[in-house]
mmCIF file with all atom_site columns, C-alpha atoms in Angstrom:
data_model
loop_
_atom_site.group_PDB
_atom_site.id
_atom_site.type_symbol
_atom_site.label_atom_id
_atom_site.label_alt_id
_atom_site.label_comp_id
_atom_site.label_asym_id
_atom_site.label_entity_id
_atom_site.label_seq_id
_atom_site.pdbx_PDB_ins_code
_atom_site.Cartn_x
_atom_site.Cartn_y
_atom_site.Cartn_z
_atom_site.occupancy
_atom_site.B_iso_or_equiv
_atom_site.pdbx_formal_charge
_atom_site.auth_seq_id
_atom_site.auth_comp_id
_atom_site.auth_asym_id
_atom_site.auth_atom_id
_atom_site.pdbx_PDB_model_num
ATOM 1   C CA . MET A 1 1   ? -51.888 14.672  -78.998 1.00 0.00 ? 1   MET A CA 1
ATOM 2   C CA . THR A 1 2   ? -50.156 12.127  -81.171 1.00 0.00 ? 2   THR A CA 1
ATOM 3   C CA . VAL A 1 3   ? -50.520 8.390   -80.690 1.00 0.00 ? 3   VAL A CA 1
ATOM 4   C CA . THR A 1 4   ? -47.325 6.383   -81.160 1.00 0.00 ? 4   THR A CA 1
ATOM 5   C CA . TYR A 1 5   ? -46.960 2.650   -81.697 1.00 0.00 ? 5   TYR A CA 1
ATOM 6   C CA . ARG A 1 6   ? -44.148 0.365   -80.663 1.00 0.00 ? 6   ARG A CA 1
ATOM 7   C CA . SER A 1 7   ? -43.254 -3.242  -80.128 1.00 0.00 ? 7   SER A CA 1
ATOM 8   C CA . ALA A 1 8   ? -43.588 -4.166  -76.463 1.00 0.00 ? 8   ALA A CA 1
ATOM 9   C CA . ALA A 1 9   ? -40.670 -5.455  -74.400 1.00 0.00 ? 9   ALA A CA 1
ATOM 10  C CA . VAL A 1 10  ? -40.505 -7.570  -71.245 1.00 0.00 ? 10  VAL A CA 1
ATOM 11  C CA . ASP A 1 11  ? -40.513 -4.395  -69.130 1.00 0.00 ? 11  ASP A CA 1
ATOM 12  C CA . ASP A 1 12  ? -44.002 -3.696  -70.526 1.00 0.00 ? 12  ASP A CA 1
ATOM 13  C CA . ALA A 1 13  ? -45.513 -6.914  -69.136 1.00 0.00 ? 13  ALA A CA 1
ATOM 14  C CA . GLY A 1 14  ? -47.175 -5.010  -66.272 1.00 0.00 ? 14  GLY A CA 1
ATOM 15  C CA . THR A 1 15  ? -48.727 -2.501  -68.662 1.00 0.00 ? 15  THR A CA 1
ATOM 16  C CA . ILE A 1 16  ? -49.929 -5.272  -70.961 1.00 0.00 ? 16  ILE A CA 1
ATOM 17  C CA . HIS A 1 17  ? -51.457 -7.114  -68.021 1.00 0.00 ? 17  HIS A CA 1
ATOM 18  C CA . ALA A 1 18  ? -53.247 -3.970  -66.826 1.00 0.00 ? 18  ALA A CA 1
ATOM 19  C CA . LEU A 1 19  ? -54.763 -3.435  -70.298 1.00 0.00 ? 19  LEU A CA 1
ATOM 20  C CA . LEU A 1 20  ? -55.819 -7.092  -70.495 1.00 0.00 ? 20  LEU A CA 1
ATOM 21  C CA . VAL A 1 21  ? -57.481 -6.846  -67.090 1.00 0.00 ? 21  VAL A CA 1
ATOM 22  C CA . GLU A 1 22  ? -59.329 -3.677  -68.174 1.00 0.00 ? 22  GLU A CA 1
ATOM 23  C CA . ASN A 1 23  ? -60.459 -5.410  -71.352 1.00 0.00 ? 23  ASN A CA 1
ATOM 24  C CA . ALA A 1 24  ? -61.682 -8.441  -69.397 1.00 0.00 ? 24  ALA A CA 1
ATOM 25  C CA . VAL A 1 25  ? -63.612 -6.256  -66.959 1.00 0.00 ? 25  VAL A CA 1
ATOM 26  C CA . ASN A 1 26  ? -65.273 -4.489  -69.905 1.00 0.00 ? 26  ASN A CA 1
ATOM 27  C CA . ASP A 1 27  ? -66.233 -7.902  -71.357 1.00 0.00 ? 27  ASP A CA 1
ATOM 28  C CA . GLY A 1 28  ? -67.472 -9.242  -68.026 1.00 0.00 ? 28  GLY A CA 1
ATOM 29  C CA . GLY A 1 29  ? -64.624 -11.733 -67.703 1.00 0.00 ? 29  GLY A CA 1
ATOM 30  C CA . MET A 1 30  ? -61.503 -12.291 -65.677 1.00 0.00 ? 30  MET A CA 1
ATOM 31  C CA . ILE A 1 31  ? -57.839 -12.688 -66.605 1.00 0.00 ? 31  ILE A CA 1
ATOM 32  C CA . ARG A 1 32  ? -56.173 -15.713 -65.020 1.00 0.00 ? 32  ARG A CA 1
ATOM 33  C CA . GLY A 1 33  ? -52.718 -14.951 -66.400 1.00 0.00 ? 33  GLY A CA 1
ATOM 34  C CA . ASN A 1 34  ? -50.359 -12.564 -64.667 1.00 0.00 ? 34  ASN A CA 1
ATOM 35  C CA . VAL A 1 35  ? -47.324 -10.399 -65.332 1.00 0.00 ? 35  VAL A CA 1
ATOM 36  C CA . ALA A 1 36  ? -44.968 -13.335 -64.786 1.00 0.00 ? 36  ALA A CA 1
ATOM 37  C CA . SER A 1 37  ? -46.793 -15.557 -67.307 1.00 0.00 ? 37  SER A CA 1
ATOM 38  C CA . LEU A 1 38  ? -46.744 -12.765 -69.898 1.00 0.00 ? 38  LEU A CA 1
ATOM 39  C CA . ALA A 1 39  ? -43.003 -12.341 -69.409 1.00 0.00 ? 39  ALA A CA 1
ATOM 40  C CA . ARG A 1 40  ? -42.338 -16.080 -69.434 1.00 0.00 ? 40  ARG A CA 1
ATOM 41  C CA . TYR A 1 41  ? -44.372 -17.119 -72.452 1.00 0.00 ? 41  TYR A CA 1
ATOM 42  C CA . GLY A 1 42  ? -44.281 -13.985 -74.542 1.00 0.00 ? 42  GLY A CA 1
ATOM 43  C CA . PHE A 1 43  ? -40.944 -12.390 -74.056 1.00 0.00 ? 43  PHE A CA 1
ATOM 44  C CA . GLU A 1 44  ? -38.751 -15.205 -72.779 1.00 0.00 ? 44  GLU A CA 1
ATOM 45  C CA . GLY A 1 45  ? -40.500 -17.987 -74.707 1.00 0.00 ? 45  GLY A CA 1
ATOM 46  C CA . GLY A 1 46  ? -41.265 -15.998 -77.851 1.00 0.00 ? 46  GLY A CA 1
ATOM 47  C CA . LEU A 1 47  ? -44.769 -17.452 -78.182 1.00 0.00 ? 47  LEU A CA 1
ATOM 48  C CA . PHE A 1 48  ? -46.395 -14.107 -78.907 1.00 0.00 ? 48  PHE A CA 1
ATOM 49  C CA . ARG A 1 49  ? -45.619 -10.491 -79.668 1.00 0.00 ? 49  ARG A CA 1
ATOM 50  C CA . SER A 1 50  ? -47.319 -7.343  -78.476 1.00 0.00 ? 50  SER A CA 1
ATOM 51  C CA . VAL A 1 51  ? -47.705 -3.824  -79.791 1.00 0.00 ? 51  VAL A CA 1
ATOM 52  C CA . LEU A 1 52  ? -48.580 -0.893  -77.569 1.00 0.00 ? 52  LEU A CA 1
ATOM 53  C CA . ALA A 1 53  ? -50.301 2.345   -78.559 1.00 0.00 ? 53  ALA A CA 1
ATOM 54  C CA . GLU A 1 54  ? -49.284 5.282   -76.392 1.00 0.00 ? 54  GLU A CA 1
ATOM 55  C CA . GLU A 1 55  ? -50.393 8.874   -76.057 1.00 0.00 ? 55  GLU A CA 1
ATOM 56  C CA . ALA A 1 56  ? -48.290 11.244  -73.952 1.00 0.00 ? 56  ALA A CA 1
ATOM 57  C CA . GLY A 1 57  ? -46.412 8.262   -72.505 1.00 0.00 ? 57  GLY A CA 1
ATOM 58  C CA . ARG A 1 58  ? -49.592 6.471   -71.389 1.00 0.00 ? 58  ARG A CA 1
ATOM 59  C CA . ALA A 1 59  ? -50.663 3.126   -72.866 1.00 0.00 ? 59  ALA A CA 1
ATOM 60  C CA . VAL A 1 60  ? -54.008 3.499   -74.644 1.00 0.00 ? 60  VAL A CA 1
ATOM 61  C CA . GLY A 1 61  ? -54.157 0.286   -76.648 1.00 0.00 ? 61  GLY A CA 1
ATOM 62  C CA . LEU A 1 62  ? -52.698 -3.148  -77.185 1.00 0.00 ? 62  LEU A CA 1
ATOM 63  C CA . ALA A 1 63  ? -52.456 -5.836  -79.835 1.00 0.00 ? 63  ALA A CA 1
ATOM 64  C CA . LEU A 1 64  ? -51.215 -9.259  -78.727 1.00 0.00 ? 64  LEU A CA 1
ATOM 65  C CA . VAL A 1 65  ? -50.626 -11.661 -81.617 1.00 0.00 ? 65  VAL A CA 1
ATOM 66  C CA . LEU A 1 66  ? -49.154 -15.076 -82.210 1.00 0.00 ? 66  LEU A CA 1
ATOM 67  C CA . PRO A 1 67  ? -48.222 -17.012 -85.328 1.00 0.00 ? 67  PRO A CA 1
ATOM 68  C CA . GLU A 1 68  ? -50.792 -19.388 -86.782 1.00 0.00 ? 68  GLU A CA 1
ATOM 69  C CA . TYR A 1 69  ? -49.985 -21.888 -89.515 1.00 0.00 ? 69  TYR A CA 1
ATOM 70  C CA . SER A 1 70  ? -52.790 -22.743 -91.925 1.00 0.00 ? 70  SER A CA 1
ATOM 71  C CA . SER A 1 71  ? -52.343 -26.118 -93.573 1.00 0.00 ? 71  SER A CA 1
ATOM 72  C CA . TRP A 1 72  ? -55.148 -25.221 -96.000 1.00 0.00 ? 72  TRP A CA 1
ATOM 73  C CA . ARG A 1 73  ? -53.394 -22.042 -97.099 1.00 0.00 ? 73  ARG A CA 1
ATOM 74  C CA . GLY A 1 74  ? -49.862 -23.354 -96.700 1.00 0.00 ? 74  GLY A CA 1
ATOM 75  C CA . ARG A 1 75  ? -49.002 -20.037 -95.085 1.00 0.00 ? 75  ARG A CA 1
ATOM 76  C CA . VAL A 1 76  ? -48.480 -18.411 -91.722 1.00 0.00 ? 76  VAL A CA 1
ATOM 77  C CA . GLY A 1 77  ? -50.849 -15.786 -90.411 1.00 0.00 ? 77  GLY A CA 1
ATOM 78  C CA . LEU A 1 78  ? -51.358 -13.932 -87.184 1.00 0.00 ? 78  LEU A CA 1
ATOM 79  C CA . LEU A 1 79  ? -53.915 -14.910 -84.598 1.00 0.00 ? 79  LEU A CA 1
ATOM 80  C CA . VAL A 1 80  ? -54.987 -11.712 -82.888 1.00 0.00 ? 80  VAL A CA 1
ATOM 81  C CA . GLN A 1 81  ? -55.383 -12.995 -79.344 1.00 0.00 ? 81  GLN A CA 1
ATOM 82  C CA . ASP A 1 82  ? -56.158 -9.566  -77.906 1.00 0.00 ? 82  ASP A CA 1
ATOM 83  C CA . LEU A 1 83  ? -56.922 -6.189  -79.457 1.00 0.00 ? 83  LEU A CA 1
ATOM 84  C CA . TYR A 1 84  ? -57.907 -3.535  -76.962 1.00 0.00 ? 84  TYR A CA 1
ATOM 85  C CA . VAL A 1 85  ? -58.263 0.227   -77.139 1.00 0.00 ? 85  VAL A CA 1
ATOM 86  C CA . ILE A 1 86  ? -59.320 2.167   -74.048 1.00 0.00 ? 86  ILE A CA 1
ATOM 87  C CA . PRO A 1 87  ? -62.844 3.557   -74.476 1.00 0.00 ? 87  PRO A CA 1
ATOM 88  C CA . ALA A 1 88  ? -61.745 7.220   -74.592 1.00 0.00 ? 88  ALA A CA 1
ATOM 89  C CA . MET A 1 89  ? -59.565 6.491   -77.648 1.00 0.00 ? 89  MET A CA 1
ATOM 90  C CA . ARG A 1 90  ? -62.011 4.486   -79.735 1.00 0.00 ? 90  ARG A CA 1
ATOM 91  C CA . GLY A 1 91  ? -63.063 5.852   -83.095 1.00 0.00 ? 91  GLY A CA 1
ATOM 92  C CA . ARG A 1 92  ? -59.673 7.515   -83.702 1.00 0.00 ? 92  ARG A CA 1
ATOM 93  C CA . GLY A 1 93  ? -58.038 4.789   -85.802 1.00 0.00 ? 93  GLY A CA 1
ATOM 94  C CA . VAL A 1 94  ? -56.016 3.286   -82.956 1.00 0.00 ? 94  VAL A CA 1
ATOM 95  C CA . GLY A 1 95  ? -57.340 -0.260  -83.432 1.00 0.00 ? 95  GLY A CA 1
ATOM 96  C CA . ARG A 1 96  ? -56.592 -0.260  -87.150 1.00 0.00 ? 96  ARG A CA 1
ATOM 97  C CA . ALA A 1 97  ? -53.125 1.193   -86.532 1.00 0.00 ? 97  ALA A CA 1
ATOM 98  C CA . LEU A 1 98  ? -52.412 -1.473  -83.896 1.00 0.00 ? 98  LEU A CA 1
ATOM 99  C CA . LEU A 1 99  ? -53.252 -4.208  -86.405 1.00 0.00 ? 99  LEU A CA 1
ATOM 100 C CA . ALA A 1 100 ? -51.065 -2.585  -89.054 1.00 0.00 ? 100 ALA A CA 1
ATOM 101 C CA . GLU A 1 101 ? -48.183 -2.230  -86.605 1.00 0.00 ? 101 GLU A CA 1
ATOM 102 C CA . ALA A 1 102 ? -48.580 -5.864  -85.524 1.00 0.00 ? 102 ALA A CA 1
ATOM 103 C CA . LEU A 1 103 ? -48.227 -6.889  -89.171 1.00 0.00 ? 103 LEU A CA 1
ATOM 104 C CA . ARG A 1 104 ? -45.080 -4.766  -89.447 1.00 0.00 ? 104 ARG A CA 1
ATOM 105 C CA . VAL A 1 105 ? -43.581 -6.047  -86.177 1.00 0.00 ? 105 VAL A CA 1
ATOM 106 C CA . CYS A 1 106 ? -44.231 -9.646  -87.269 1.00 0.00 ? 106 CYS A CA 1
ATOM 107 C CA . ALA A 1 107 ? -43.080 -9.223  -90.873 1.00 0.00 ? 107 ALA A CA 1
ATOM 108 C CA . ASP A 1 108 ? -40.361 -11.837 -90.294 1.00 0.00 ? 108 ASP A CA 1
ATOM 109 C CA . TRP A 1 109 ? -43.157 -14.412 -89.847 1.00 0.00 ? 109 TRP A CA 1
ATOM 110 C CA . GLU A 1 110 ? -44.436 -13.417 -93.334 1.00 0.00 ? 110 GLU A CA 1
ATOM 111 C CA . PRO A 1 111 ? -48.101 -13.235 -92.275 1.00 0.00 ? 111 PRO A CA 1
ATOM 112 C CA . ALA A 1 112 ? -50.536 -13.851 -95.123 1.00 0.00 ? 112 ALA A CA 1
ATOM 113 C CA . PHE A 1 113 ? -53.732 -13.412 -93.067 1.00 0.00 ? 113 PHE A CA 1
ATOM 114 C CA . LEU A 1 114 ? -55.152 -12.322 -89.716 1.00 0.00 ? 114 LEU A CA 1
ATOM 115 C CA . THR A 1 115 ? -57.650 -14.281 -87.670 1.00 0.00 ? 115 THR A CA 1
ATOM 116 C CA . LEU A 1 116 ? -59.375 -13.409 -84.417 1.00 0.00 ? 116 LEU A CA 1
ATOM 117 C CA . LEU A 1 117 ? -62.294 -14.230 -82.178 1.00 0.00 ? 117 LEU A CA 1
ATOM 118 C CA . VAL A 1 118 ? -65.069 -11.762 -81.432 1.00 0.00 ? 118 VAL A CA 1
ATOM 119 C CA . GLN A 1 119 ? -67.856 -12.241 -78.937 1.00 0.00 ? 119 GLN A CA 1
ATOM 120 C CA . HIS A 1 120 ? -71.312 -12.750 -80.443 1.00 0.00 ? 120 HIS A CA 1
ATOM 121 C CA . LYS A 1 121 ? -72.707 -9.980  -78.246 1.00 0.00 ? 121 LYS A CA 1
ATOM 122 C CA . ASN A 1 122 ? -70.011 -7.426  -79.151 1.00 0.00 ? 122 ASN A CA 1
ATOM 123 C CA . LYS A 1 123 ? -71.707 -5.774  -82.130 1.00 0.00 ? 123 LYS A CA 1
ATOM 124 C CA . ALA A 1 124 ? -69.437 -2.701  -82.012 1.00 0.00 ? 124 ALA A CA 1
ATOM 125 C CA . ALA A 1 125 ? -66.328 -4.871  -82.383 1.00 0.00 ? 125 ALA A CA 1
ATOM 126 C CA . GLN A 1 126 ? -67.970 -6.891  -85.161 1.00 0.00 ? 126 GLN A CA 1
ATOM 127 C CA . ALA A 1 127 ? -68.745 -3.673  -87.041 1.00 0.00 ? 127 ALA A CA 1
ATOM 128 C CA . PHE A 1 128 ? -65.167 -2.426  -86.592 1.00 0.00 ? 128 PHE A CA 1
ATOM 129 C CA . TYR A 1 129 ? -63.677 -5.687  -87.854 1.00 0.00 ? 129 TYR A CA 1
ATOM 130 C CA . ALA A 1 130 ? -66.031 -5.699  -90.852 1.00 0.00 ? 130 ALA A CA 1
ATOM 131 C CA . THR A 1 131 ? -64.778 -2.243  -91.879 1.00 0.00 ? 131 THR A CA 1
ATOM 132 C CA . GLN A 1 132 ? -61.233 -3.645  -91.776 1.00 0.00 ? 132 GLN A CA 1
ATOM 133 C CA . GLY A 1 133 ? -62.145 -6.503  -94.128 1.00 0.00 ? 133 GLY A CA 1
ATOM 134 C CA . PHE A 1 134 ? -62.647 -9.320  -91.622 1.00 0.00 ? 134 PHE A CA 1
ATOM 135 C CA . VAL A 1 135 ? -65.416 -11.786 -92.490 1.00 0.00 ? 135 VAL A CA 1
ATOM 136 C CA . MET A 1 136 ? -67.189 -14.359 -90.344 1.00 0.00 ? 136 MET A CA 1
ATOM 137 C CA . ARG A 1 137 ? -66.303 -17.961 -90.982 1.00 0.00 ? 137 ARG A CA 1
ATOM 138 C CA . GLU A 1 138 ? -69.646 -19.586 -91.652 1.00 0.00 ? 138 GLU A CA 1
ATOM 139 C CA . GLN A 1 139 ? -68.274 -23.092 -91.942 1.00 0.00 ? 139 GLN A CA 1
ATOM 140 C CA . ALA A 1 140 ? -66.585 -23.339 -88.530 1.00 0.00 ? 140 ALA A CA 1
ATOM 141 C CA . ASP A 1 141 ? -66.653 -22.164 -84.950 1.00 0.00 ? 141 ASP A CA 1
ATOM 142 C CA . MET A 1 142 ? -63.661 -22.115 -82.623 1.00 0.00 ? 142 MET A CA 1
ATOM 143 C CA . LEU A 1 143 ? -63.944 -24.680 -79.808 1.00 0.00 ? 143 LEU A CA 1
ATOM 144 C CA . ILE A 1 144 ? -61.837 -25.104 -76.672 1.00 0.00 ? 144 ILE A CA 1
ATOM 145 C CA . CYS A 1 145 ? -60.942 -28.016 -74.417 1.00 0.00 ? 145 CYS A CA 1
ATOM 146 C CA . GLU A 1 146 ? -59.447 -27.154 -71.034 1.00 0.00 ? 146 GLU A CA 1
ATOM 147 C CA . GLY A 1 147 ? -59.460 -28.035 -67.332 1.00 0.00 ? 147 GLY A CA 1
ATOM 148 C CA . GLU A 1 148 ? -60.827 -31.456 -66.404 1.00 0.00 ? 148 GLU A CA 1
ATOM 149 C CA . ALA A 1 149 ? -61.785 -32.219 -70.008 1.00 0.00 ? 149 ALA A CA 1
ATOM 150 C CA . LEU A 1 150 ? -58.166 -31.633 -71.085 1.00 0.00 ? 150 LEU A CA 1
ATOM 151 C CA . VAL A 1 151 ? -56.893 -33.894 -68.291 1.00 0.00 ? 151 VAL A CA 1
ATOM 152 C CA . ARG A 1 152 ? -59.303 -36.645 -69.388 1.00 0.00 ? 152 ARG A CA 1
ATOM 153 C CA . LEU A 1 153 ? -58.287 -36.220 -73.020 1.00 0.00 ? 153 LEU A CA 1
ATOM 154 C CA . SER A 1 154 ? -54.586 -36.444 -72.197 1.00 0.00 ? 154 SER A CA 1
ATOM 155 C CA . GLY A 1 155 ? -55.164 -39.649 -70.234 1.00 0.00 ? 155 GLY A CA 1
ATOM 156 C CA . THR A 1 156 ? -53.110 -38.451 -67.266 1.00 0.00 ? 156 THR A CA 1
#
């Protein structure tokens, strides 16, 4: 069967959420967002865009990306927040095609680079990204501040 790729719409928020939940389960995590937050921030707020891969009308993969401005580069790129391909479809070029379609769908942002996070333990994903030309940043690690620490930082 043929895999097709398309830009997701608000009606796809449930499908996107289901794929994100499946991805989180595979990674041993949990999604705190829901269908309503995907619709609100992504489709109504325009903070991210999504691409779906489908085979025979069934979603088999997802790329969720958002714009990222690099002051060092003076350019906009895409932060790949989520890239997920169901296990049965891996090794068939779906992940690479999702990234390419995300670049096409976001062409109006004029992306000059892609960045993403990959878990240290996920050697298969690291190998895939390396074959696509991604390199590890040796000079920096991504950090996060959230929850109580964020409240303390904000002073509220």
